[in-house]
Amino acid sequence: MSHDLLRCSYTIMEPTLGVNIAYELQDEIIKHLQKDFRSLAMCSLVSSRWSEYARALLFSDFQVIISLINDARTTKLAELLVAPHSRLAQYIRRINIYGPDIKFDRIVDFNKTASPEAYNKFSSILEAVLPHLTHVRRLTVQMITWSRTPKDVKVHLASLSQVVSVTWIEVHFGSLYELILFSDQSFPALETLHIQDFDVEDAFQIGQSMFLPCTTSFACLRALALCIEKSTAPLISALLSNVIPIQKFDTLDLEVFSDSLLDQVGCLIRAAGPTLTVLKFQMYTSGVGYSEDLEKKPFPISLSQNVNLKLLHFNTILHRDDMWWLKKILSSASTIRGLEEIRFGLQRCGTLNFERLGCMLFTQSEPNFSVVLEYIGEKDRELSEMLQHLMPKLSRRARLSIICFNG
């Protein structure tokens, strides 16, 4: 394909042939090669106009990883960024920063943070790289203690004004206020916030100073990805207190690790209300199986308030014992008229009662949504035929799609 593309490019660009192909069509040709990195690299050598678009596609998913473990590579990156005529920085859109608290592939205990020397070295690396990465749009920060992070580094992070997605993973903040205030004031274009395994000293002290004006705070924030566990419980309280305007969110991605927090999860989903259009839900329960008592009790999670929901995505390991809570959630979604798709990410298909699942889905008052079953593993024709046999009503209506892919 690469050689044919080059011949085509010479034809398009050769003025003596009288060929005049619109720029929009040229862009479509290049866009068609988005996953063909070799061809994109060759396109970037054809002309200055092709170079800009081809390189933008070539580096569209390029991620820079900064850490002390790979400090030699980071040093080389800094040299490339400041090299004469270098334009590398303008194509870097994603950076992932691993802080000094990391120890190989596991984080050091928060009470045993890295040494001051490690933080000084870490600071010098970031100060050499971050000022040049002004076009970053996706930022991930992992495994740092915020109080030990030098002020200059915080200033450089805050200068990444084009960032639209921020992920905090295993970060130790002095207070919840620090996390919210920095994320809000530093990234005015922030659309997606992802928080996982963070630790705060003053976890439950949510004072009046945290109640920022909703008209100005997180003005563009529309999506939240949150691991629901004890460490993030204070943030849920902040959301329910409208410190972060959850009523503006159209996407929630919740990963639940604690049964004891299901009540708060239910409150969070209800608080999102009618603006919510996408709900991704993962629940790792403690293995509580079905019982008549559970059937009689109201389940804390209900979707009755989310009347504009379009996509409901369960990405979890479903067992037979999980059918009771799944039924409760699906029943609460029965009045959602605009629901377009229910998606299941399956990992252990043999443990799930698909026939019962098919019946639960088909009993919805508006069974016009599509059902997508994602199976993590090799393609299995027998599995596809079995699922279509066990869920015949959905299959006959062409509402069932089965996707198999490698994990």
XYZ file of C-alpha atoms in Angstrom:
407
model
C 0.000 0.000 0.000
C 2.845 2.400 0.799
C 4.375 2.360 -2.729
C 0.959 2.759 -4.380
C 0.279 5.670 -2.053
C 3.515 7.397 -3.051
C 2.713 6.998 -6.759
C -0.727 8.424 -6.028
C 0.781 11.336 -4.104
C 3.101 12.246 -6.977
C 0.114 12.221 -9.348
C -1.873 14.493 -7.055
C 0.981 16.928 -6.557
C 2.366 16.977 -10.137
C 1.152 20.201 -11.771
C 2.146 19.192 -15.350
C -0.459 16.415 -15.326
C -3.243 18.924 -14.816
C -4.657 16.954 -11.904
C -6.462 19.085 -9.361
C -7.787 17.105 -6.415
C -9.488 19.109 -3.693
C -7.611 19.465 -0.423
C -10.550 17.917 1.419
C -10.213 14.725 -0.655
C -6.471 14.664 -0.077
C -7.126 14.864 3.655
C -9.588 11.971 3.393
C -6.944 9.850 1.651
C -4.478 10.507 4.460
C -7.123 10.013 7.154
C -7.897 6.578 5.689
C -4.330 5.560 6.660
C -4.731 6.552 10.318
C -3.589 3.153 11.642
C -0.962 2.582 8.955
C 2.001 4.299 10.617
C 4.498 3.437 7.871
C 2.323 5.020 5.181
C 1.647 8.059 7.349
C 5.383 8.549 7.822
C 5.845 8.446 4.037
C 2.962 10.882 3.528
C 4.681 13.346 5.828
C 7.562 13.554 3.318
C 5.434 14.419 0.282
C 4.792 18.112 0.894
C 4.581 20.666 3.661
C 0.780 20.506 3.595
C 0.675 16.720 3.798
C 3.348 16.804 6.477
C 1.209 18.708 8.985
C -1.861 16.470 8.710
C 0.055 13.181 8.419
C 2.188 13.910 11.452
C -0.831 15.008 13.479
C -2.417 11.602 12.769
C 0.845 9.766 13.272
C 1.285 11.166 16.772
C -2.420 11.381 17.677
C -2.167 8.496 20.153
C 1.470 9.048 21.091
C 2.075 9.065 24.843
C 5.117 10.397 26.671
C 5.959 8.619 29.926
C 8.025 10.560 32.462
C 9.485 8.726 35.457
C 12.662 8.374 37.474
C 12.930 4.732 36.423
C 13.396 5.803 32.788
C 15.231 9.044 33.492
C 17.722 8.399 30.664
C 14.883 8.307 28.133
C 13.339 11.403 29.670
C 16.672 13.210 29.379
C 16.855 12.213 25.713
C 13.332 13.502 25.200
C 14.314 16.854 26.704
C 17.237 17.060 24.255
C 14.942 16.339 21.306
C 12.468 18.986 22.425
C 15.090 21.747 22.466
C 16.984 20.596 19.355
C 17.248 23.213 16.565
C 14.183 23.243 14.291
C 12.509 20.592 16.436
C 8.708 20.472 16.114
C 8.191 17.349 18.203
C 6.506 19.189 21.084
C 3.547 20.371 19.013
C 2.524 16.771 18.286
C 2.613 15.465 21.853
C -0.922 15.328 23.221
C -0.651 12.797 26.083
C 1.784 12.588 28.997
C 1.874 10.147 31.885
C 3.903 11.238 34.903
C 5.050 8.618 37.426
C 6.160 10.269 40.651
C 9.025 9.310 42.980
C 6.753 7.330 45.326
C 6.739 4.475 42.832
C 8.955 1.505 43.595
C 9.206 -0.704 40.536
C 5.558 -1.607 39.847
C 4.159 -0.914 43.300
C 3.646 2.303 45.212
C 5.509 2.987 48.405
C 3.308 3.223 51.501
C 1.947 6.772 51.794
C 3.578 7.006 55.218
C 6.935 6.191 53.603
C 7.214 8.594 50.704
C 10.339 8.916 48.594
C 13.379 10.797 49.853
C 13.876 14.559 49.313
C 16.737 13.701 46.949
C 14.373 11.661 44.762
C 11.907 14.530 44.656
C 14.650 16.991 43.720
C 15.715 14.774 40.836
C 12.109 14.302 39.798
C 11.595 18.063 39.881
C 14.608 18.749 37.660
C 13.338 16.240 35.070
C 9.876 17.803 34.919
C 11.252 21.330 34.763
C 13.327 20.305 31.737
C 10.397 18.781 29.859
C 7.052 20.335 30.868
C 7.659 23.925 29.670
C 7.916 22.612 26.086
C 4.756 20.473 26.133
C 2.237 23.251 25.694
C -0.102 21.250 23.418
C -0.860 18.429 25.871
C -4.547 17.537 26.122
C -4.502 14.376 28.258
C -2.566 14.368 31.541
C -2.051 11.478 33.968
C -0.248 11.962 37.290
C 0.564 8.944 39.433
C 2.234 8.182 42.726
C 3.317 11.502 44.138
C 2.937 13.299 47.461
C 1.585 16.751 46.656
C 3.175 18.487 49.650
C 6.646 17.303 48.563
C 6.164 18.439 44.978
C 8.070 21.716 44.395
C 6.067 24.826 43.615
C 7.778 25.258 40.220
C 6.562 21.823 39.124
C 2.998 22.680 40.165
C 3.263 25.910 38.167
C 4.414 24.000 35.075
C 1.571 21.506 35.456
C -0.917 24.341 35.843
C 0.414 25.972 32.671
C -0.926 23.080 30.547
C -4.020 25.118 29.763
C -5.159 22.979 26.812
C -5.647 19.852 28.938
C -9.157 18.388 28.604
C -8.624 15.145 30.546
C -6.864 14.699 33.913
C -6.250 11.429 35.745
C -5.033 11.293 39.348
C -3.891 7.816 40.463
C -2.450 7.054 43.900
C -1.716 10.681 44.715
C -1.413 11.902 48.304
C -3.009 15.324 48.843
C -2.936 17.272 52.066
C -6.656 17.995 51.727
C -9.531 17.355 49.392
C -9.663 21.097 48.823
C -6.189 20.988 47.205
C -7.273 18.367 44.680
C -10.489 20.164 43.696
C -9.027 23.664 43.593
C -5.945 22.711 41.546
C -7.938 20.664 39.013
C -10.503 23.434 38.623
C -8.288 26.516 38.402
C -5.413 24.973 36.427
C -7.391 23.365 33.618
C -10.197 25.675 32.446
C -10.992 23.409 29.458
C -11.218 20.256 31.586
C -13.891 17.865 30.251
C -13.007 14.553 31.934
C -11.768 13.908 35.476
C -10.568 10.445 36.565
C -9.655 9.740 40.196
C -8.396 6.450 41.572
C -6.773 5.401 44.853
C -6.034 8.878 46.132
C -5.244 9.689 49.731
C -5.965 12.857 51.703
C -5.051 13.838 55.238
C -8.058 16.105 55.926
C -10.505 13.798 54.207
C -13.763 14.795 55.808
C -13.232 18.495 56.396
C -15.317 20.031 53.629
C -15.670 23.609 54.740
C -17.559 26.553 53.285
C -14.429 27.584 51.378
C -14.872 24.547 49.157
C -18.273 25.624 47.916
C -17.109 27.345 44.773
C -19.618 29.157 42.539
C -21.102 26.506 40.265
C -21.281 28.940 37.360
C -17.507 29.217 37.198
C -16.099 26.016 38.711
C -15.446 23.141 36.317
C -17.315 25.000 33.588
C -16.505 22.421 30.891
C -16.434 19.252 33.019
C -18.874 16.686 31.619
C -17.398 13.265 32.464
C -16.233 11.682 35.710
C -14.451 8.350 36.113
C -14.235 7.304 39.752
C -13.161 4.224 41.672
C -15.649 3.869 44.515
C -13.738 2.767 47.613
C -12.971 4.075 51.069
C -10.244 6.428 49.841
C -12.598 8.197 47.417
C -15.628 8.342 49.736
C -14.862 11.998 50.715
C -14.984 12.986 47.057
C -18.436 11.427 46.710
C -19.551 13.601 49.631
C -18.141 16.644 47.827
C -20.050 15.704 44.680
C -23.292 15.285 46.602
C -22.654 18.673 48.261
C -22.446 20.251 44.788
C -18.800 21.261 45.276
C -18.350 19.733 41.830
C -21.495 20.390 39.728
C -22.537 16.806 39.012
C -25.824 17.998 37.494
C -23.817 19.013 34.400
C -22.307 15.567 33.817
C -23.343 13.526 30.791
C -20.982 10.588 31.507
C -20.285 8.623 34.680
C -17.784 5.748 34.776
C -18.029 4.107 38.209
C -15.944 1.189 39.436
C -17.343 -0.057 42.748
C -15.091 -2.009 45.108
C -17.078 -1.736 48.313
C -20.629 -2.942 48.995
C -20.826 -0.541 51.931
C -20.768 2.448 49.552
C -23.655 1.362 47.317
C -26.011 3.836 49.007
C -23.691 6.705 48.097
C -23.317 5.370 44.547
C -27.093 5.379 44.212
C -27.259 8.971 45.459
C -24.521 9.950 42.983
C -26.367 8.467 39.995
C -29.661 10.061 41.027
C -27.951 13.429 41.556
C -26.679 13.366 37.959
C -30.348 13.345 36.946
C -31.607 13.862 33.401
C -28.331 15.211 31.969
C -26.703 11.763 32.228
C -26.527 10.007 28.847
C -23.752 7.435 29.426
C -23.358 5.253 32.515
C -20.494 2.777 32.709
C -20.811 0.575 35.729
C -18.411 -1.973 37.206
C -19.220 -3.680 40.477
C -16.965 -6.080 42.316
C -19.166 -7.345 45.110
C -18.082 -9.288 48.171
C -19.789 -12.386 46.796
C -23.164 -11.920 48.488
C -25.444 -14.356 46.710
C -29.148 -14.241 46.058
C -31.669 -14.646 48.851
C -35.356 -13.859 49.257
C -34.465 -11.147 51.755
C -32.353 -9.375 49.134
C -35.184 -9.641 46.615
C -37.560 -7.900 49.015
C -35.199 -5.073 49.938
C -34.990 -1.984 47.684
C -31.688 -1.861 45.823
C -29.921 1.473 46.430
C -29.079 2.009 42.748
C -31.945 3.192 40.548
C -31.916 4.766 37.078
C -35.448 6.142 37.225
C -34.148 9.749 37.391
C -31.806 9.346 34.407
C -34.529 9.695 31.787
C -32.147 10.718 28.968
C -29.776 7.775 29.344
C -28.575 6.462 25.947
C -25.886 3.929 26.862
C -25.751 1.585 29.858
C -22.489 -0.317 30.044
C -21.783 -3.129 32.531
C -18.091 -3.939 32.384
C -17.647 -6.487 35.138
C -17.420 -10.175 35.922
C -21.032 -11.308 36.137
C -21.852 -14.493 38.030
C -25.163 -16.231 38.502
C -25.344 -14.749 42.001
C -25.155 -11.249 40.504
C -28.400 -11.598 38.578
C -30.487 -10.244 41.445
C -28.868 -6.799 41.499
C -28.609 -6.709 37.702
C -32.351 -7.348 37.508
C -32.983 -4.501 39.961
C -30.967 -2.027 37.892
C -32.526 -3.099 34.594
C -36.007 -2.871 36.094
C -35.341 0.696 37.179
C -34.349 1.510 33.572
C -37.623 0.193 32.135
C -39.140 3.667 31.842
C -36.198 5.160 29.913
C -37.664 5.585 26.420
C -34.515 6.803 24.683
C -32.177 4.022 25.807
C -30.244 2.987 22.692
C -27.771 0.370 23.891
C -27.025 -1.920 26.809
C -23.506 -3.286 26.681
C -21.947 -6.096 28.694
C -18.198 -6.630 28.961
C -17.957 -10.348 29.702
C -14.898 -12.102 31.054
C -16.173 -15.401 32.390
C -19.110 -16.294 30.183
C -19.589 -19.807 31.538
C -20.787 -18.542 34.921
C -23.669 -16.405 33.607
C -27.262 -17.455 32.954
C -27.702 -15.912 29.489
C -31.204 -17.259 29.047
C -32.390 -15.442 32.153
C -30.463 -12.327 31.113
C -32.227 -12.379 27.740
C -35.612 -12.615 29.444
C -34.788 -9.714 31.765
C -33.747 -7.524 28.856
C -36.762 -8.378 26.750
C -39.248 -7.585 29.469
C -38.342 -3.902 29.288
C -41.288 -1.733 28.271
C -39.374 -0.436 25.229
C -37.192 -3.286 23.918
C -35.900 -1.164 21.030
C -32.368 -0.843 22.321
C -29.468 -2.917 21.056
C -27.640 -5.395 23.273
C -23.901 -5.770 22.776
C -21.997 -8.633 24.405
C -18.236 -8.110 24.502
C -16.363 -11.327 25.101
C -12.712 -10.990 26.114
C -10.855 -13.859 24.466
C -10.339 -15.554 21.118
C -13.162 -15.646 18.601
C -15.453 -18.522 19.396
C -18.129 -19.414 16.856
C -19.743 -21.907 19.209
C -20.059 -19.217 21.870
C -21.777 -16.853 19.417
C -24.226 -19.553 18.317
C -24.914 -20.496 21.947
C -25.669 -16.903 22.931
C -27.982 -16.408 19.979
C -29.763 -19.625 20.921
C -30.118 -18.624 24.566
C -31.305 -15.108 23.700
C -33.575 -15.890 20.716
C -35.984 -12.947 20.964
C -33.185 -10.402 20.802
C -31.517 -12.346 17.979
C -34.699 -12.465 15.882
C -35.116 -8.716 16.211
C -31.489 -8.204 15.149
C -30.910 -6.457 18.471
C -28.067 -8.685 19.633
C -24.440 -8.078 18.687
C -21.530 -10.229 19.839
C -17.989 -8.852 19.769
C -15.006 -11.068 20.525
C -11.554 -9.566 20.954
C -8.257 -10.453 22.552
C -7.742 -9.283 26.148
